Every structure is written in C-alpha cells, then in structure tokens.
Short mmCIF file of C-alpha atoms in Angstrom, two decimals:
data_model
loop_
_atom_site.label_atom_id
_atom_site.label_comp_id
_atom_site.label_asym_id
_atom_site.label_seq_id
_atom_site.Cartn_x
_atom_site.Cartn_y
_atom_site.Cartn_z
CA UNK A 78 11.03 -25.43 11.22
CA UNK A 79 7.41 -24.67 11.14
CA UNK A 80 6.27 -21.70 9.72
CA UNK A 81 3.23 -19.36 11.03
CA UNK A 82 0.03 -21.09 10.98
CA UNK A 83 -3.83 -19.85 11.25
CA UNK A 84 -6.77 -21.98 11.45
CA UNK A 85 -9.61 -22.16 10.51
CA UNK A 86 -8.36 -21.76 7.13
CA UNK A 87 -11.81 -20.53 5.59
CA UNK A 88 -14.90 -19.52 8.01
CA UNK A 89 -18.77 -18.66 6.83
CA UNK A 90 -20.68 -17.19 9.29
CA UNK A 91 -23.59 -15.28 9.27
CA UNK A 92 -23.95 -11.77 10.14
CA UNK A 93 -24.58 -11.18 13.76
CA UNK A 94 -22.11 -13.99 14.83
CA UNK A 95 -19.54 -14.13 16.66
CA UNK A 96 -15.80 -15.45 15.47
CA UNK A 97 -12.75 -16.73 16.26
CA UNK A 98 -9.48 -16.79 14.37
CA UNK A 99 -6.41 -18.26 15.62
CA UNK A 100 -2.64 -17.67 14.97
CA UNK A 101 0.19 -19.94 15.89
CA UNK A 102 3.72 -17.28 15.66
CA UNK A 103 6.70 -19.28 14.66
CA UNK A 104 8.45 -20.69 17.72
CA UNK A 105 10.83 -18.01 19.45
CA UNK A 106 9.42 -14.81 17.69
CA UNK A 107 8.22 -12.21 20.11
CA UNK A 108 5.86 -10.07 18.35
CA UNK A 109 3.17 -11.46 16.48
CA UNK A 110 0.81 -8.94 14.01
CA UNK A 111 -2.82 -9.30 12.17
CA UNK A 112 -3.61 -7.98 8.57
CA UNK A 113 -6.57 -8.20 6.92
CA UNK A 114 -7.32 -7.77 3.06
CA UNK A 115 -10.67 -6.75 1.94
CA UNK A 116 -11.73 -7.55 -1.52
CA UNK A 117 -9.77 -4.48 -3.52
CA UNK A 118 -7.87 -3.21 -1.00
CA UNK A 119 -4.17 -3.59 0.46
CA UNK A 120 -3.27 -5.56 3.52
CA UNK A 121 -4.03 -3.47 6.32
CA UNK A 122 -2.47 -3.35 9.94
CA UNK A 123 -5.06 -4.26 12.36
CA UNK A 124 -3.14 -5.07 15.96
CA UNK A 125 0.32 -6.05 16.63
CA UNK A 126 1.76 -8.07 20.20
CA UNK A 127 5.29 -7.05 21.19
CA UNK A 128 6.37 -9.85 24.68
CA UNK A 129 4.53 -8.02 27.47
CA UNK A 130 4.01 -4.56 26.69
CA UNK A 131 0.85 -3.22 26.17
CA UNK A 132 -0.53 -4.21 22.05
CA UNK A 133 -1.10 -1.21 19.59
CA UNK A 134 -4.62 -1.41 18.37
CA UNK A 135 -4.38 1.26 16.08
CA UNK A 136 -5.46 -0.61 13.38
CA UNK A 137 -8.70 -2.26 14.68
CA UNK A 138 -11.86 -0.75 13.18
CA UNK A 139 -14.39 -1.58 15.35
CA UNK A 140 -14.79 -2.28 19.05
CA UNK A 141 -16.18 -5.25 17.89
CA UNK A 142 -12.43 -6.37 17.13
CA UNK A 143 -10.19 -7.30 19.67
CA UNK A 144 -7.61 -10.05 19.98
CA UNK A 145 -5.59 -11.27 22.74
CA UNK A 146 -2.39 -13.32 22.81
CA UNK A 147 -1.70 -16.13 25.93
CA UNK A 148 1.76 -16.52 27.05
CA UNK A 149 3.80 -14.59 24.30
CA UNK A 150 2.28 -17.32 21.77
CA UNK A 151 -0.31 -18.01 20.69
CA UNK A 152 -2.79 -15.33 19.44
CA UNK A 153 -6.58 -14.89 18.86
CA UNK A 154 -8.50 -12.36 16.95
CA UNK A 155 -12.15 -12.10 17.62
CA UNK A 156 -14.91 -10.47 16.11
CA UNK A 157 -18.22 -9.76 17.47
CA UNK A 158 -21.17 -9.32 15.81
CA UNK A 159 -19.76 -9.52 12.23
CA UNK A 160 -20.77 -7.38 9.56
CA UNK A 161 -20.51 -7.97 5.65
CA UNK A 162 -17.87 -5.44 5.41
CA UNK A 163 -15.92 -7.71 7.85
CA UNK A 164 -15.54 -10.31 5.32
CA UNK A 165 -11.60 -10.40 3.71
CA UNK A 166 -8.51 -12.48 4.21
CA UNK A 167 -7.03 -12.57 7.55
CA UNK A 168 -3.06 -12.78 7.87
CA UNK A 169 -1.08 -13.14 10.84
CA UNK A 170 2.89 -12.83 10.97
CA UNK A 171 5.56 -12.79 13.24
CA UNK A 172 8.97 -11.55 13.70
CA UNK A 173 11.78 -12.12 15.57
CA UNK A 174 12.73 -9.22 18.21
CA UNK A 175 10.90 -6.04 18.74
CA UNK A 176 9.03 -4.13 16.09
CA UNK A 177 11.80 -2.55 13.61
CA UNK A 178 11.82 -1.65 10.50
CA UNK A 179 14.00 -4.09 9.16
CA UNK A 180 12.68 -6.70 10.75
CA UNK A 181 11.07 -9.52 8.19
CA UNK A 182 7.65 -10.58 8.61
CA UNK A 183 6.73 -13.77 8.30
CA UNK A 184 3.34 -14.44 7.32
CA UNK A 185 0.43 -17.22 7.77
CA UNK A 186 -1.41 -18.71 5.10
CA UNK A 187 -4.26 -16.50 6.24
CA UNK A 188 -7.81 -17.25 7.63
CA UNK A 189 -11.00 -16.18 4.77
CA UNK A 190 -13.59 -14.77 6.31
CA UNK A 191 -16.99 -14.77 4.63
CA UNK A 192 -20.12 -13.06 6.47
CA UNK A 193 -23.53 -13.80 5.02
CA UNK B 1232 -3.96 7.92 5.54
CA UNK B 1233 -0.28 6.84 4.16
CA UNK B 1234 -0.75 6.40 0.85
CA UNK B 1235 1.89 3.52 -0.72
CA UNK B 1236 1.33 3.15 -4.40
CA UNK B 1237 2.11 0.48 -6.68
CA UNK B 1238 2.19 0.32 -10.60
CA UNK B 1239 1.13 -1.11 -12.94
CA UNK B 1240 -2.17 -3.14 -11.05
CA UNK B 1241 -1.35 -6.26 -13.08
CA UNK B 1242 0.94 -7.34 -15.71
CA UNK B 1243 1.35 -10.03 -18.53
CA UNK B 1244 4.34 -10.96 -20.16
CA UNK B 1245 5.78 -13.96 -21.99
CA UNK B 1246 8.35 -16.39 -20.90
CA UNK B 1247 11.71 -15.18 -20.78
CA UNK B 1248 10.61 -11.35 -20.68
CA UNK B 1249 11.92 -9.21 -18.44
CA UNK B 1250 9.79 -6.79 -16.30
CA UNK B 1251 9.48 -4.34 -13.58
CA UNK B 1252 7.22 -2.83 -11.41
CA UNK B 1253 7.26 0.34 -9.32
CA UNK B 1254 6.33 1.41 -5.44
CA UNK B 1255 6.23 5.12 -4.11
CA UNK B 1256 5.94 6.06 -0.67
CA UNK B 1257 5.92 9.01 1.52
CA UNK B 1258 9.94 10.36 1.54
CA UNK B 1259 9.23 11.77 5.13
CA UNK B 1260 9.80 9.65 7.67
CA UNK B 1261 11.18 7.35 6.26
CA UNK B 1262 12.42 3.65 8.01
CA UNK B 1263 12.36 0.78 5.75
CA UNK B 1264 10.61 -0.57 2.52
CA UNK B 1265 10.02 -4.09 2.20
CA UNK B 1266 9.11 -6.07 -0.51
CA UNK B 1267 7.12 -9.69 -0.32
CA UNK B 1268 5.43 -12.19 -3.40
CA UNK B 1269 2.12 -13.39 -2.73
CA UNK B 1270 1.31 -16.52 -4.61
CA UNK B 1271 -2.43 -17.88 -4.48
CA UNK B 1272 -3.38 -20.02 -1.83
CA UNK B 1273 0.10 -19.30 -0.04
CA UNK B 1274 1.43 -17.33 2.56
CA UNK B 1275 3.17 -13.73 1.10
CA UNK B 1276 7.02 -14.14 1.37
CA UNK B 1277 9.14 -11.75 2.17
CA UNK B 1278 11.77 -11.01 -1.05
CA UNK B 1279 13.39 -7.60 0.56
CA UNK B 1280 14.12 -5.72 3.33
CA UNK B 1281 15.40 -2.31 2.06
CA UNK B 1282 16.62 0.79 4.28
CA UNK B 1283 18.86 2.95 2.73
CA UNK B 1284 18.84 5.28 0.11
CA UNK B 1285 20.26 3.80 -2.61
CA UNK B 1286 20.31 0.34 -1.58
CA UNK B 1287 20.15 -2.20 -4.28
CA UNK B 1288 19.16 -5.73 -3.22
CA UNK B 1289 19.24 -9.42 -5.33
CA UNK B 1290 17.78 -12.61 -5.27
CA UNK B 1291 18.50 -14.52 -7.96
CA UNK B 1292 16.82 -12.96 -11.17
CA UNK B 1293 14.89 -10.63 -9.18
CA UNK B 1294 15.95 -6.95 -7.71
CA UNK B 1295 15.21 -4.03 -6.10
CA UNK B 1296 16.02 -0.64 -5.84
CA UNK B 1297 15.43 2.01 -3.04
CA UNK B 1298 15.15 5.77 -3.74
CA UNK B 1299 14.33 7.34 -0.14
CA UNK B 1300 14.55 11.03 -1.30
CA UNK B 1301 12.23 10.43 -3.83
CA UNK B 1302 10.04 8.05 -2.64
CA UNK B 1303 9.97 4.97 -5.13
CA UNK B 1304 11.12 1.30 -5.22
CA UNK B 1305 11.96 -0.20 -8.49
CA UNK B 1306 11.56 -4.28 -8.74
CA UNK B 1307 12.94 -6.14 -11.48
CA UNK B 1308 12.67 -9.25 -12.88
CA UNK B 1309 15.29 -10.72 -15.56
CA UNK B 1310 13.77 -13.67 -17.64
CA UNK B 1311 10.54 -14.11 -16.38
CA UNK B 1312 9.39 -17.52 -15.54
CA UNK B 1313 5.77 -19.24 -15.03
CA UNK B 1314 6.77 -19.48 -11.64
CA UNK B 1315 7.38 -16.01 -11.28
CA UNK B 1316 3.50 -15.50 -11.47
CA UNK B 1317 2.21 -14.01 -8.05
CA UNK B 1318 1.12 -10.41 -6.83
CA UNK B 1319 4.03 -8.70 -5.68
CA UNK B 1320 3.97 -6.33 -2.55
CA UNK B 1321 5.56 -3.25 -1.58
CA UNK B 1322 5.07 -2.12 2.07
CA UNK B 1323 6.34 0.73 3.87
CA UNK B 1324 7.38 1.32 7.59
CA UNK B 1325 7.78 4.76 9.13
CA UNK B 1326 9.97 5.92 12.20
CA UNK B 1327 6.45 6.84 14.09
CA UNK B 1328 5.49 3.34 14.07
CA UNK B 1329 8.21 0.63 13.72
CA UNK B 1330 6.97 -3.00 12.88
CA UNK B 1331 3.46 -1.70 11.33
CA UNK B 1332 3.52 -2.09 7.91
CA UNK B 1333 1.52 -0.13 5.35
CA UNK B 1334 1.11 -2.36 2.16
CA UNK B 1335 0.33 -1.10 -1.15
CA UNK B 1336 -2.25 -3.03 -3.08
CA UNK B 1337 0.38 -4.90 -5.44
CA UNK B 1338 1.56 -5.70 -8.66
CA UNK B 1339 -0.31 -8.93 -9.97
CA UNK B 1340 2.34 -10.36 -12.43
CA UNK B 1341 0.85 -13.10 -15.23
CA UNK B 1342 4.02 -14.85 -17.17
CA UNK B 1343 2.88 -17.17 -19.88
CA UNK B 1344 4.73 -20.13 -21.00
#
C-alpha cells in the first residue's frame, strides 16, 4: 500500500511569506506527527494529531506555526511569515493506534523548505 | 532539553567490514528506543523498536542492543555493504510523552566498495 506522502517536495519562498506543507498519513493510521530538521541539528518534534483529541503543540516554535488536520487525514502545516531560521527538512509520519512507545513511525519523504 | 546522543558523527569503512555505532539516552523515564536508516533523498525507515532492558533485536546483518539502566543502544552491522550507506537514527520516547520522539542527530555511515 501507499506509504506517507508530503508535497510540495521542495518549496523557496521568500522571507515574509506565507507557506503551506501538506501530509497525506498512510490510510487507516490515526495519529499523524511533523518533524523538522534544521541544517546540523536532529529531527525535532514539532506537533502530533491523535483521532479527535485535542493535538500537542509542544513542539511548535513560533506562533507563526500551526497545522491542522481535516477528517482524521489529511494534515497541513503552515507557517506564517517565514524566517531564515525556518528553513530545514520537513517530515511527517504516521502510526497506527494511539501514541505509544512502541509504536513505529512511518515517515514521508519530507518537504525542504528554503526561505530567502 | 533531552539530550539523546549518538557516536561516532560519521563513519567510513570498507566493504565487508563490520561496524557499530552507539546511542545514549536519559535512563529515567524510560519507554522505548527506536532505531530508523535515513538514506538520501528517501524517507527514514524504521529498523527497531526496542523496550526492554536487555532486548536484543535482528534484521538480517544488522542489530541492536538496549541497555535501559545505563542508558545506551549498541547497533551493529556484520559485513558492511554499499548499500548499507545511510545516516542511522536513534530516537528516544519517554513515559511523560508517548508517541513524541526525541531523535539524536545520527550516525552517517560511508561503506566503500
């Protein structure tokens, strides 16, 4: 079956735009999650979607980010206003059931996101 | 700031070579350890999903081991091939905050033909 998909799969934007990244989960999986690698650093946990409960947003680092995800699918991460610093890879994954530990991940190919 | 830490950065070995890389994590707290391969221009896949102390897991020519008391996750690979080449990821989960993952920043594994 399909695997996770993002699109687009590389964005340029300049600085002070808006952006949109999308995430398809794989079909079935109920919580979906967004990563993002800056150049250097580790993935790090930006948001994750578990069915209808309320998201944790820990992770977002700016109330410029914010993402929302329509009918327990498909998810979108937006930006607002990007900054330089928001330029990295973007990764979405999905599992399965509910958030556990030993639940895998499966991961996207990832969106790269370059601010100018 | 959980601090997951993976060693060596990067890595080159010849054909046939066997390696292994290491990932420490907080011991409190503990839930699971996962590990994933990250080749270029591909989405990171998911090797290991490791929870107890002591747990050894295997896939093929590759393992891992879990030491939860002491915080550390061994990977090994047996007869390294060009293929094998790829960043490898360790990522931990605590009980706080099942399903968040905290990612080290990987092993990036070169294996010349």
């Amino acid at each position: 079956g399909a695997g996770v998909s993002q699109s687009p799969s590389n964005k340029v934007t300049e600085k002070g735009k808006d952006v949109e990244l999308r995430c398809d989960p794989i079909s079935g999986h109920t919580a979906l999650y967004w990563y993002r690698q800056s150049l250097g650093q580790g993935l790090e946990f930006l948001i994750y979607f578990q069915g209808n409960s309320a998201p944790d947003k820990s992770g977002l680092p700016s109330d410029r980010f914010s993402a929302e995800r329509t009918g327990g699918s498909v998810s979108t991460l937006t930006i607002q206003r990007t900054q330089q610093e928001d330029s990295a890879v973007y990764l979405c994954a999905s599992s399965l059931g509910s958030p556990s530990g030993s639940d895998t991940q499966y991961f996207g190919p990832g969106t790269r996101l370059t601010v100018l | 700031i959980l601090n997951v830490e993976q060693s060596p950065q990067s890595l080159h070995v010849q054909e046939g070579d066997s390696t292994n890389f290491t990932c420490s994590f907080p011991s409190s707290n503990f839930y699971a350890l996962h590990w994933y391969r990250w080749e270029t221009a591909k989405s990171p896949e998911a090797l290991f999903v490791m929870t107890l102390n002591g747990d050894e897991k295997k896939k093929g020519r590759i393992s891992a081991t879990l030491n939860t008391k002491e915080g550390y996750s061994y990977l090994y690979i047996k007869g390294s091939q060009p293929e094998d080449s790829a960043t490898y990821l360790c990522a931990f989960i605590r009980g706080s905050t099942l399903g968040r993952l905290y990612f080290g920043r990987g092993t990036q594994l070169t294996v010349w033909p």
